[in-house]
Short mmCIF file of C-alpha atoms in Angstrom, two decimals:
data_model
loop_
_atom_site.label_atom_id
_atom_site.label_comp_id
_atom_site.label_asym_id
_atom_site.label_seq_id
_atom_site.Cartn_x
_atom_site.Cartn_y
_atom_site.Cartn_z
CA MET A 17 6.31 -20.61 12.86
CA PHE A 18 4.50 -17.97 14.58
CA ARG A 19 7.87 -19.00 17.18
CA GLN A 20 9.64 -17.84 14.81
CA ALA A 21 7.69 -14.95 13.63
CA SER A 22 7.65 -13.83 17.62
CA ARG A 23 11.25 -13.57 17.96
CA TYR A 24 11.36 -11.50 14.35
CA SER A 25 8.95 -9.31 16.22
CA ARG A 26 10.76 -9.13 19.17
CA HIS A 27 13.43 -8.23 17.30
CA LEU A 28 12.39 -5.95 15.43
CA ALA A 29 10.98 -3.91 18.42
CA GLN A 30 14.33 -3.90 19.63
CA SER A 31 16.11 -2.34 16.56
CA THR A 32 14.50 0.46 17.01
CA PRO A 33 16.99 3.13 16.03
CA LYS A 34 18.16 5.38 19.20
CA TYR A 35 17.36 8.95 17.45
CA ALA A 36 14.14 7.67 16.68
CA ARG A 37 11.11 9.74 18.98
CA TYR A 38 8.77 11.68 18.26
CA ALA A 39 10.37 14.39 15.98
CA SER A 40 9.57 16.90 17.85
CA GLN A 41 6.36 19.50 19.28
CA SER A 42 6.51 20.82 15.68
CA THR A 43 4.08 23.12 14.18
CA LYS A 44 5.69 23.19 10.60
CA SER A 45 3.53 22.93 8.08
CA LEU A 46 3.99 19.59 6.04
CA ARG A 47 4.89 22.11 2.78
CA GLU A 48 7.31 24.24 4.51
CA THR A 49 9.47 20.73 5.87
CA MET A 50 9.78 19.29 2.53
CA ALA A 51 11.34 22.95 1.33
CA GLU A 52 13.85 22.55 3.88
CA ILE A 53 14.98 19.06 3.42
CA ILE A 54 14.64 19.57 -0.63
CA PRO A 55 18.22 21.08 -0.84
CA GLN A 56 19.47 18.48 0.79
CA LYS A 57 18.17 15.19 -1.64
CA GLN A 58 18.85 17.18 -4.41
CA GLU A 59 22.68 18.00 -2.90
CA GLN A 60 23.13 14.69 -2.06
CA LEU A 61 21.82 13.09 -5.91
CA LYS A 62 24.48 15.58 -7.23
CA ARG A 63 26.75 14.38 -5.51
CA LEU A 64 26.24 10.52 -6.69
CA ARG A 65 26.21 11.67 -10.26
CA THR A 66 29.23 13.34 -10.76
CA GLU A 67 31.39 11.73 -7.59
CA HIS A 68 29.68 8.12 -8.17
CA GLY A 69 28.17 7.87 -11.15
CA GLN A 70 30.84 5.13 -12.91
CA VAL A 71 29.65 2.22 -10.35
CA VAL A 72 28.98 -0.60 -10.90
CA VAL A 73 25.79 -2.04 -8.30
CA GLY A 74 24.68 -4.98 -9.47
CA ASP A 75 24.54 -7.47 -12.60
CA VAL A 76 22.80 -8.40 -15.70
CA LYS A 77 21.63 -11.95 -16.10
CA VAL A 78 19.74 -12.91 -19.37
CA GLU A 79 17.49 -14.43 -16.57
CA ASN A 80 16.81 -10.97 -15.42
CA ILE A 81 15.25 -9.62 -19.02
CA ILE A 82 13.14 -12.51 -19.63
CA GLY A 83 11.91 -13.03 -15.81
CA GLY A 84 10.46 -9.60 -15.03
CA MET A 85 13.42 -8.00 -14.10
CA ARG A 86 13.39 -9.28 -11.20
CA GLY A 87 16.24 -7.89 -8.82
CA LEU A 88 17.45 -5.55 -11.30
CA LYS A 89 19.11 -3.23 -8.88
CA ALA A 90 17.37 -0.04 -11.14
CA MET A 91 14.75 2.06 -9.62
CA LEU A 92 15.12 5.11 -7.20
CA TRP A 93 12.38 4.87 -4.60
CA GLU A 94 13.21 7.74 -1.67
CA ALA A 95 10.76 6.27 1.44
CA SER A 96 10.99 2.71 1.71
CA VAL A 97 13.71 -0.54 1.37
CA LEU A 98 12.45 -3.74 0.99
CA ASP A 99 15.12 -6.60 2.84
CA PRO A 100 14.79 -10.24 1.66
CA ASN A 101 14.65 -10.60 5.20
CA GLU A 102 14.32 -8.00 7.21
CA GLY A 103 11.10 -7.10 5.61
CA ILE A 104 9.92 -3.19 4.88
CA ARG A 105 11.32 0.16 6.36
CA PHE A 106 10.26 3.50 5.69
CA HIS A 107 13.25 5.43 5.88
CA GLY A 108 15.14 3.28 8.10
CA HIS A 109 11.88 2.71 10.29
CA THR A 110 10.97 -0.76 10.51
CA ILE A 111 6.99 -1.49 10.93
CA PRO A 112 7.10 -2.01 14.91
CA ASP A 113 8.77 1.63 14.92
CA CYS A 114 6.15 3.32 13.42
CA GLN A 115 3.97 1.49 15.63
CA LYS A 116 5.28 3.32 18.91
CA LEU A 117 6.86 6.28 16.93
CA LEU A 118 4.05 7.43 15.03
CA PRO A 119 0.58 9.32 15.51
CA PRO A 120 -2.38 7.42 16.26
CA ALA A 121 -5.89 9.79 15.85
CA PRO A 122 -7.49 10.98 18.81
CA GLY A 123 -8.28 7.75 21.08
CA GLY A 124 -7.01 5.21 18.67
CA ARG A 125 -3.81 2.74 18.78
CA GLU A 126 -2.96 1.98 15.47
CA ILE A 127 -1.37 3.99 12.75
CA ILE A 128 -2.80 6.25 10.84
CA ALA A 129 -2.26 6.64 7.39
CA GLU A 130 -1.62 10.65 7.65
CA SER A 131 1.64 9.96 9.77
CA MET A 132 2.92 7.35 7.41
CA LEU A 133 2.84 9.83 4.81
CA TYR A 134 4.20 12.48 6.48
CA LEU A 135 7.22 10.10 7.49
CA LEU A 136 6.87 9.28 3.73
CA LEU A 137 6.81 12.25 2.07
CA THR A 138 9.69 13.98 4.51
CA GLY A 139 11.68 10.45 6.84
CA GLN A 140 10.56 12.19 9.89
CA ILE A 141 8.25 11.32 12.24
CA PRO A 142 5.46 13.83 12.51
CA SER A 143 4.23 15.65 16.03
CA GLU A 144 0.87 15.19 16.64
CA ALA A 145 -0.13 19.32 15.69
CA GLN A 146 1.32 17.94 12.21
CA VAL A 147 -0.81 14.81 11.93
CA ARG A 148 -4.34 16.51 12.89
CA LYS A 149 -2.90 19.57 10.69
CA LEU A 150 -3.01 17.62 7.96
CA SER A 151 -6.23 15.57 8.27
CA LYS A 152 -8.08 18.91 8.71
CA GLU A 153 -6.61 20.14 5.58
CA PHE A 154 -8.09 16.46 4.18
CA ALA A 155 -11.29 16.70 5.66
CA GLU A 156 -11.32 19.59 3.93
CA ASN A 157 -10.46 19.11 0.66
CA GLY A 158 -12.07 15.42 0.98
CA THR A 159 -15.45 16.97 -0.89
CA LEU A 160 -16.24 15.81 -4.69
CA ASP A 161 -17.46 18.41 -6.75
CA ASP A 162 -20.44 17.94 -9.11
CA LYS A 163 -19.16 16.40 -12.12
CA THR A 164 -16.66 13.84 -10.31
CA ILE A 165 -19.64 12.69 -8.26
CA LYS A 166 -22.29 13.03 -11.90
CA LEU A 167 -19.70 10.61 -13.57
CA ILE A 168 -19.62 8.63 -10.34
CA ASP A 169 -22.85 7.92 -10.54
CA GLY A 170 -23.26 6.97 -14.47
CA LEU A 171 -21.20 4.49 -14.49
CA ASP A 172 -22.25 0.77 -14.75
CA PRO A 173 -22.41 -0.66 -11.50
CA SER A 174 -21.21 -4.17 -13.05
CA MET A 175 -18.20 -2.35 -14.22
CA HIS A 176 -15.48 -3.29 -12.03
CA PRO A 177 -14.70 -1.46 -9.34
CA MET A 178 -11.60 -0.92 -10.05
CA THR A 179 -12.31 0.01 -13.77
CA GLN A 180 -14.66 3.19 -11.91
CA PHE A 181 -12.09 4.18 -9.87
CA GLY A 182 -9.55 4.58 -12.75
CA ILE A 183 -11.64 6.47 -14.34
CA ALA A 184 -13.04 9.08 -11.89
CA VAL A 185 -8.86 9.63 -10.44
CA ALA A 186 -8.09 10.48 -13.58
CA SER A 187 -11.05 12.68 -14.84
CA LEU A 188 -9.70 15.36 -11.69
CA ASN A 189 -7.26 15.94 -14.32
CA ARG A 190 -9.01 18.36 -15.33
CA ASN A 191 -8.22 20.35 -12.15
CA SER A 192 -4.45 19.92 -12.00
CA LYS A 193 -2.91 22.66 -10.67
CA PHE A 194 0.82 20.75 -12.11
CA ALA A 195 -0.81 20.49 -16.17
CA ALA A 196 -2.44 24.03 -15.58
CA ALA A 197 1.02 25.77 -14.40
CA TYR A 198 3.33 23.51 -17.00
CA GLU A 199 0.86 24.50 -20.17
CA LYS A 200 1.64 28.70 -18.91
CA GLY A 201 5.24 27.62 -18.68
CA ILE A 202 7.25 27.34 -14.78
CA LYS A 203 10.54 26.34 -13.65
CA LYS A 204 11.68 23.22 -13.43
CA THR A 205 12.70 23.39 -9.86
CA GLU A 206 8.67 24.22 -9.56
CA TYR A 207 7.22 21.32 -10.54
CA TRP A 208 7.31 19.58 -7.18
CA THR A 209 5.21 22.11 -5.70
CA TYR A 210 2.67 21.95 -7.87
CA THR A 211 2.45 18.17 -7.59
CA LEU A 212 2.52 17.35 -3.79
CA GLU A 213 -0.71 19.97 -4.09
CA ASP A 214 -1.57 18.05 -6.86
CA SER A 215 -1.16 14.49 -4.54
CA LEU A 216 -2.60 15.83 -1.38
CA ASP A 217 -5.22 16.75 -3.65
CA LEU A 218 -5.70 13.67 -5.18
CA ILE A 219 -5.32 11.15 -2.02
CA ALA A 220 -7.49 13.74 0.57
CA LYS A 221 -10.81 12.49 -2.49
CA LEU A 222 -9.10 8.87 -2.86
CA PRO A 223 -11.52 8.10 0.22
CA SER A 224 -14.79 9.70 -0.84
CA ILE A 225 -14.21 8.02 -5.04
CA ALA A 226 -13.97 4.84 -2.63
CA ALA A 227 -17.35 5.18 -0.82
CA ARG A 228 -18.87 6.46 -3.34
CA ILE A 229 -18.61 3.73 -5.88
CA TYR A 230 -19.19 1.36 -3.10
CA TYR A 231 -22.77 2.39 -1.98
CA ASN A 232 -23.21 2.23 -6.44
CA VAL A 233 -21.76 -0.95 -6.32
CA ARG A 234 -24.19 -2.55 -2.95
CA ASN A 235 -27.24 -0.45 -4.45
CA PRO A 236 -27.03 -1.20 -8.28
CA GLY A 237 -30.47 1.66 -9.69
CA LYS A 238 -29.72 3.72 -6.35
CA ALA A 239 -26.91 6.16 -7.90
CA GLY A 240 -27.78 9.58 -6.77
CA SER A 241 -30.67 8.44 -4.38
CA SER A 242 -31.14 10.97 -1.68
CA ASP A 243 -30.01 7.65 1.04
CA SER A 244 -26.86 7.57 -0.51
CA SER A 245 -26.31 11.32 1.37
CA TYR A 246 -23.90 9.88 3.25
CA SER A 247 -21.44 8.62 1.40
CA LEU A 248 -20.27 12.19 0.33
CA ALA A 249 -20.18 13.75 4.07
CA ILE A 250 -16.97 14.67 5.44
CA ASN A 251 -16.58 15.21 9.23
CA PRO A 252 -13.51 17.59 9.93
CA LYS A 253 -12.80 16.37 13.22
CA LEU A 254 -12.16 12.65 11.51
CA ASP A 255 -9.42 11.43 10.03
CA LEU A 256 -9.08 10.34 6.50
CA VAL A 257 -10.11 6.80 7.55
CA GLY A 258 -11.81 7.59 9.87
CA ASN A 259 -13.89 9.90 7.54
CA TYR A 260 -13.83 5.79 4.88
CA VAL A 261 -15.42 4.62 7.58
CA GLU A 262 -17.90 6.60 8.06
CA GLN A 263 -18.36 7.10 4.17
CA LEU A 264 -18.75 3.57 3.56
CA GLY A 265 -21.61 3.53 5.92
CA LEU A 266 -20.25 0.87 8.47
CA GLY A 267 -19.30 4.12 10.85
CA GLY A 268 -19.47 3.61 14.61
CA ASN A 269 -17.46 0.18 14.58
CA GLU A 270 -14.50 1.23 16.51
CA SER A 271 -12.36 -2.20 15.32
CA LEU A 272 -12.56 -2.24 11.93
CA THR A 273 -11.98 1.85 11.73
CA GLU A 274 -8.50 0.70 13.95
CA TYR A 275 -8.42 -2.22 11.15
CA LEU A 276 -8.64 -0.05 7.93
CA ARG A 277 -6.21 2.59 9.57
CA LEU A 278 -3.32 -0.07 10.27
CA TYR A 279 -4.88 -1.11 6.85
CA ILE A 280 -4.18 1.58 4.42
CA ALA A 281 -0.88 2.23 6.37
CA LEU A 282 0.93 -0.92 6.08
CA HIS A 283 -0.26 -1.22 2.49
CA GLY A 284 1.12 2.55 1.61
CA ASP A 285 4.26 2.08 0.70
CA HIS A 286 6.38 -1.26 -0.39
CA GLU A 287 9.48 -0.53 -2.68
CA GLY A 288 9.04 0.89 -5.59
CA GLY A 289 9.21 -2.55 -7.84
CA ASN A 290 5.88 -3.77 -8.07
CA VAL A 291 3.27 -2.65 -10.66
CA SER A 292 1.33 -0.45 -9.55
CA ALA A 293 4.52 1.87 -7.66
CA HIS A 294 6.45 1.30 -10.55
CA THR A 295 3.66 2.41 -13.34
CA ALA A 296 2.63 5.48 -11.57
CA HIS A 297 6.68 6.58 -11.53
CA LEU A 298 6.87 5.45 -15.05
CA VAL A 299 4.00 7.31 -15.99
CA GLY A 300 4.83 10.28 -13.70
CA SER A 301 8.20 10.39 -16.20
CA ALA A 302 6.44 11.66 -18.82
CA LEU A 303 5.23 14.50 -16.71
CA SER A 304 2.16 13.52 -16.46
CA ASP A 305 0.51 14.59 -13.91
CA ALA A 306 -0.34 12.64 -10.15
CA TYR A 307 -4.24 11.79 -10.87
CA LEU A 308 -3.09 10.42 -14.47
CA SER A 309 -0.13 8.62 -13.39
CA TYR A 310 -2.19 7.05 -10.58
CA SER A 311 -4.98 6.07 -12.20
CA SER A 312 -2.30 4.26 -14.49
CA ALA A 313 -1.42 2.68 -11.17
CA LEU A 314 -4.01 1.52 -9.49
CA PHE A 315 -4.89 -0.34 -13.56
CA GLY A 316 -1.93 -2.09 -12.75
CA LEU A 317 -3.16 -2.56 -9.28
CA ALA A 318 -6.58 -4.58 -10.52
CA GLY A 319 -4.25 -7.66 -12.36
CA PRO A 320 -4.65 -10.00 -10.67
CA LEU A 321 -1.46 -11.14 -9.85
CA HIS A 322 -1.08 -8.17 -8.18
CA GLY A 323 -3.72 -6.52 -6.31
CA LEU A 324 -6.72 -9.34 -5.82
CA ALA A 325 -4.12 -11.87 -4.54
CA ASN A 326 -6.47 -10.59 -0.96
CA GLN A 327 -9.57 -11.78 -2.57
CA GLU A 328 -8.01 -15.04 -4.02
CA VAL A 329 -7.03 -16.58 0.06
CA LEU A 330 -10.05 -15.50 1.26
CA ARG A 331 -11.80 -17.66 -1.15
CA TRP A 332 -9.42 -20.68 -0.81
CA ILE A 333 -9.97 -20.37 3.50
CA LEU A 334 -13.93 -20.22 3.31
CA ALA A 335 -13.30 -23.13 0.65
CA MET A 336 -11.30 -24.69 3.46
CA GLN A 337 -13.51 -24.31 6.19
CA LYS A 338 -16.88 -25.53 4.33
CA LYS A 339 -14.46 -28.48 3.71
CA VAL A 340 -13.52 -29.05 7.37
CA GLY A 341 -15.48 -26.85 9.46
CA ASP A 342 -15.45 -24.75 12.45
CA ASN A 343 -13.37 -26.73 14.49
CA ALA A 344 -11.00 -27.81 12.31
CA THR A 345 -7.84 -30.38 13.81
CA PRO A 346 -4.27 -30.45 12.04
CA GLU A 347 -4.00 -33.50 10.21
CA GLN A 348 -7.68 -31.87 8.60
CA ILE A 349 -5.25 -28.59 7.70
CA LYS A 350 -2.66 -30.78 6.32
CA GLU A 351 -4.43 -32.97 3.79
CA TYR A 352 -6.54 -29.83 2.60
CA LEU A 353 -3.14 -28.19 2.60
CA TRP A 354 -1.48 -31.18 1.04
CA SER A 355 -4.74 -31.56 -1.67
CA THR A 356 -3.88 -27.71 -3.05
CA LEU A 357 -0.19 -28.71 -3.91
CA ASN A 358 -0.86 -31.79 -5.54
CA SER A 359 -3.08 -30.73 -7.34
CA GLY A 360 -0.43 -28.18 -9.08
CA GLN A 361 -2.06 -25.16 -7.37
CA VAL A 362 -0.17 -22.98 -5.00
CA VAL A 363 -1.16 -22.34 -1.23
CA PRO A 364 -1.90 -18.53 -2.20
CA GLY A 365 -1.02 -15.98 0.35
CA TYR A 366 2.11 -17.43 1.10
CA GLY A 367 5.81 -16.41 -0.09
CA HIS A 368 7.13 -13.07 -1.79
CA GLY A 369 8.76 -11.85 -4.42
CA VAL A 370 11.25 -10.69 -2.68
CA LEU A 371 10.65 -11.68 1.02
CA ARG A 372 12.60 -14.65 2.52
CA SER A 373 10.98 -14.47 6.98
CA PRO A 374 7.66 -14.01 7.42
CA ASP A 375 6.29 -10.47 6.26
CA PRO A 376 5.99 -8.37 8.85
CA ARG A 377 2.49 -6.79 7.48
CA PHE A 378 1.88 -10.40 8.45
CA ILE A 379 3.04 -10.30 12.10
CA ALA A 380 1.56 -6.77 12.50
CA LEU A 381 -1.92 -7.50 11.65
CA GLN A 382 -2.08 -11.47 13.42
CA GLN A 383 -1.81 -9.05 16.71
CA PHE A 384 -4.71 -6.80 15.76
CA CYS A 385 -5.95 -9.67 15.33
CA ASP A 386 -4.85 -11.48 19.00
CA ALA A 387 -5.35 -8.43 20.70
CA ARG A 388 -9.24 -8.59 19.91
CA PRO A 389 -11.06 -11.48 21.50
CA GLU A 390 -13.58 -11.13 18.57
CA LEU A 391 -11.39 -11.80 16.07
CA SER A 392 -9.22 -14.03 17.92
CA SER A 393 -12.31 -15.80 18.51
CA SER A 394 -14.03 -15.72 14.90
CA PRO A 395 -14.18 -19.16 12.78
CA VAL A 396 -12.03 -17.68 9.61
CA ILE A 397 -9.89 -15.22 10.89
CA ARG A 398 -9.03 -19.37 13.75
CA LEU A 399 -8.33 -20.95 10.59
CA VAL A 400 -6.03 -18.27 9.25
CA LYS A 401 -3.95 -18.95 11.74
CA GLN A 402 -4.00 -22.02 12.66
CA VAL A 403 -3.13 -22.43 8.14
CA SER A 404 0.15 -20.11 9.07
CA GLU A 405 1.50 -22.77 12.18
CA ILE A 406 0.81 -25.53 9.78
CA ALA A 407 1.67 -24.46 6.03
CA PRO A 408 5.35 -23.62 6.20
CA GLY A 409 6.38 -27.24 7.52
CA VAL A 410 4.54 -28.71 4.67
CA LEU A 411 5.95 -26.19 1.88
CA LYS A 412 9.40 -26.72 3.68
CA GLU A 413 8.52 -30.72 2.56
CA HIS A 414 7.08 -30.21 -0.53
CA GLY A 415 9.84 -27.39 -1.24
CA LYS A 416 9.47 -25.83 -4.54
CA THR A 417 8.58 -22.78 -2.35
CA LYS A 418 11.47 -20.18 -1.74
CA ASN A 419 9.49 -18.10 1.20
CA PRO A 420 6.44 -21.16 3.05
CA TYR A 421 5.94 -18.20 5.19
CA PRO A 422 2.44 -15.77 4.95
CA ASN A 423 2.78 -12.34 3.78
CA VAL A 424 -0.11 -10.19 4.42
CA ASP A 425 -3.37 -11.64 1.61
CA ALA A 426 -2.94 -14.41 3.91
CA THR A 427 -5.38 -12.18 6.62
CA SER A 428 -6.68 -8.63 5.29
CA GLY A 429 -9.10 -9.57 2.99
CA CYS A 430 -10.35 -12.01 5.85
CA LEU A 431 -10.29 -9.77 7.86
CA LEU A 432 -12.33 -7.56 5.66
CA TYR A 433 -14.53 -10.28 5.43
CA HIS A 434 -15.07 -10.56 8.90
CA TYR A 435 -16.55 -7.06 9.70
CA GLY A 436 -18.84 -7.60 6.29
CA LEU A 437 -17.38 -6.72 3.32
CA THR A 438 -18.28 -9.01 1.22
CA GLU A 439 -18.47 -7.12 -1.78
CA PHE A 440 -14.55 -8.97 -2.82
CA LYS A 441 -14.32 -7.39 -5.52
CA TYR A 442 -14.26 -3.81 -4.07
CA TYR A 443 -11.01 -4.82 -1.50
CA THR A 444 -8.59 -3.99 -4.12
CA VAL A 445 -10.40 -0.08 -4.97
CA ILE A 446 -9.22 -0.41 -0.21
CA PHE A 447 -6.09 -1.40 -1.97
CA GLY A 448 -6.09 1.77 -3.55
CA VAL A 449 -6.71 4.02 -1.72
CA SER A 450 -3.83 2.42 0.54
CA ARG A 451 -0.86 2.15 -2.15
CA ALA A 452 -1.33 6.29 -2.97
CA ILE A 453 0.30 7.22 0.09
CA GLY A 454 4.08 5.62 -0.78
CA ALA A 455 3.40 6.34 -5.39
CA LEU A 456 3.10 10.14 -5.11
CA THR A 457 5.20 10.12 -2.44
CA GLN A 458 7.67 9.18 -4.89
CA LEU A 459 6.26 11.15 -7.57
CA VAL A 460 6.93 14.56 -5.48
CA TRP A 461 10.18 13.22 -4.83
CA ASP A 462 10.98 12.76 -8.53
CA ARG A 463 9.95 16.25 -9.18
CA ALA A 464 11.68 17.35 -6.85
CA LEU A 465 15.19 15.97 -8.08
CA GLY A 466 14.40 16.16 -11.31
CA LEU A 467 14.37 12.23 -12.73
CA PRO A 468 14.38 11.99 -16.38
CA ILE A 469 11.87 9.58 -18.45
CA GLU A 470 12.29 6.13 -17.95
CA ARG A 471 13.79 4.55 -21.01
CA PRO A 472 14.92 1.32 -20.58
CA LYS A 473 16.47 -0.85 -22.93
CA SER A 474 14.78 -3.47 -24.00
CA LEU A 475 16.63 -6.65 -26.95
CA SER A 476 15.13 -9.15 -28.42
CA MET A 477 15.54 -13.10 -28.49
CA ASP A 478 17.88 -12.87 -30.77
CA ALA A 479 19.74 -9.73 -30.22
CA ILE A 480 19.80 -11.64 -26.60
CA GLU A 481 22.01 -14.35 -28.25
CA LYS A 482 24.49 -12.68 -29.92
CA LEU A 483 25.47 -11.53 -26.44
CA ILE A 484 26.40 -14.71 -25.61
CA PRO A 485 29.76 -15.92 -25.32
CA LYS A 486 30.20 -18.33 -27.62
#
């Protein structure tokens, strides 16, 4: 499998567009850049509507209606497109492109949230100055007010971390610039400016909320104590994720910091059809502000079929490790894989709803592991790699999997476990910090393009049967 993944990775690296370079040494602000780009996109949408509005782009089959609308081309999403064979592209850029082109943190090597956000919002590769300016803004606006801290500290620590996360995010709606402006009365052409302000404010605060929840979950009964102060501290010299790691109480671990930078950048956007991204878009289409829209997305992300997958992989890997030990042979791994399949279960972390080839996100995380001896020598991480080399053959022989290759969940949770984050239920909160980058990007563009409220047509089974030719 890894020979194929390696070839695939080289193919992606060679496919970097010739025009893709650091965009410039521009110091224009994000807001200035958006103001320049939006009229062009508005004109593009106008042409699509007036000149091509009646063009048919696909058929709707009964299986689409009763099968979760899978595969239907029915949603506008600007920042990323997921190709079944090539994987995700962000404004045309592959993951290897982004790794080469997007500015990292000072002294770091991995993509950071600020660089990815700038690319998603504008379609442009930001300059280092533009990225540093965004990091500075996030640091300045990341501090939580006393009301929010009191709310989080007052939540039952036994409550699921994602429930706490959604509650805290929704509560910030009281500070929404969009909601306040809408109530007073503003032009539709101004909606995007207030939505952008709310979105940037929320992204800045998400790590602080997430870190406070982490402290309270790990230290029940100590919410609000003096030794919890580090969970709120923000260093103005650090990037968003650099501060997040410090707030988690795990600062000083360069390897973990770089991993979370890469993890959060790679998980930020994966087209618009997934539950969390689609939920933010759907709720936002009613002109709900960024805080309400994204809190709803978080509750969708908390579902077992969406944001809990890497926890399931980790539990499965740990159960396998307990069975086969730290130095498993290929035969032992193959036997364990078959025992999973023969018991009627799926092999977690393999296959994907859209992808039909190795997940570039998995490849990027595996390359991260291979480059770090402390990871490649870890028994758990070593087992993940062994399974990824053996499982595709077993799944092909089994014959019931359209895509037998590992997806990003096959390793992401195992890496968190290696770094000492053993609170499995918290893993989805980290995912939630990440997914805001893509979901809120589209929310801004929804308002900039004046997209309407989402209202698809629903049918009963009787109504569907009446449409079937006799």
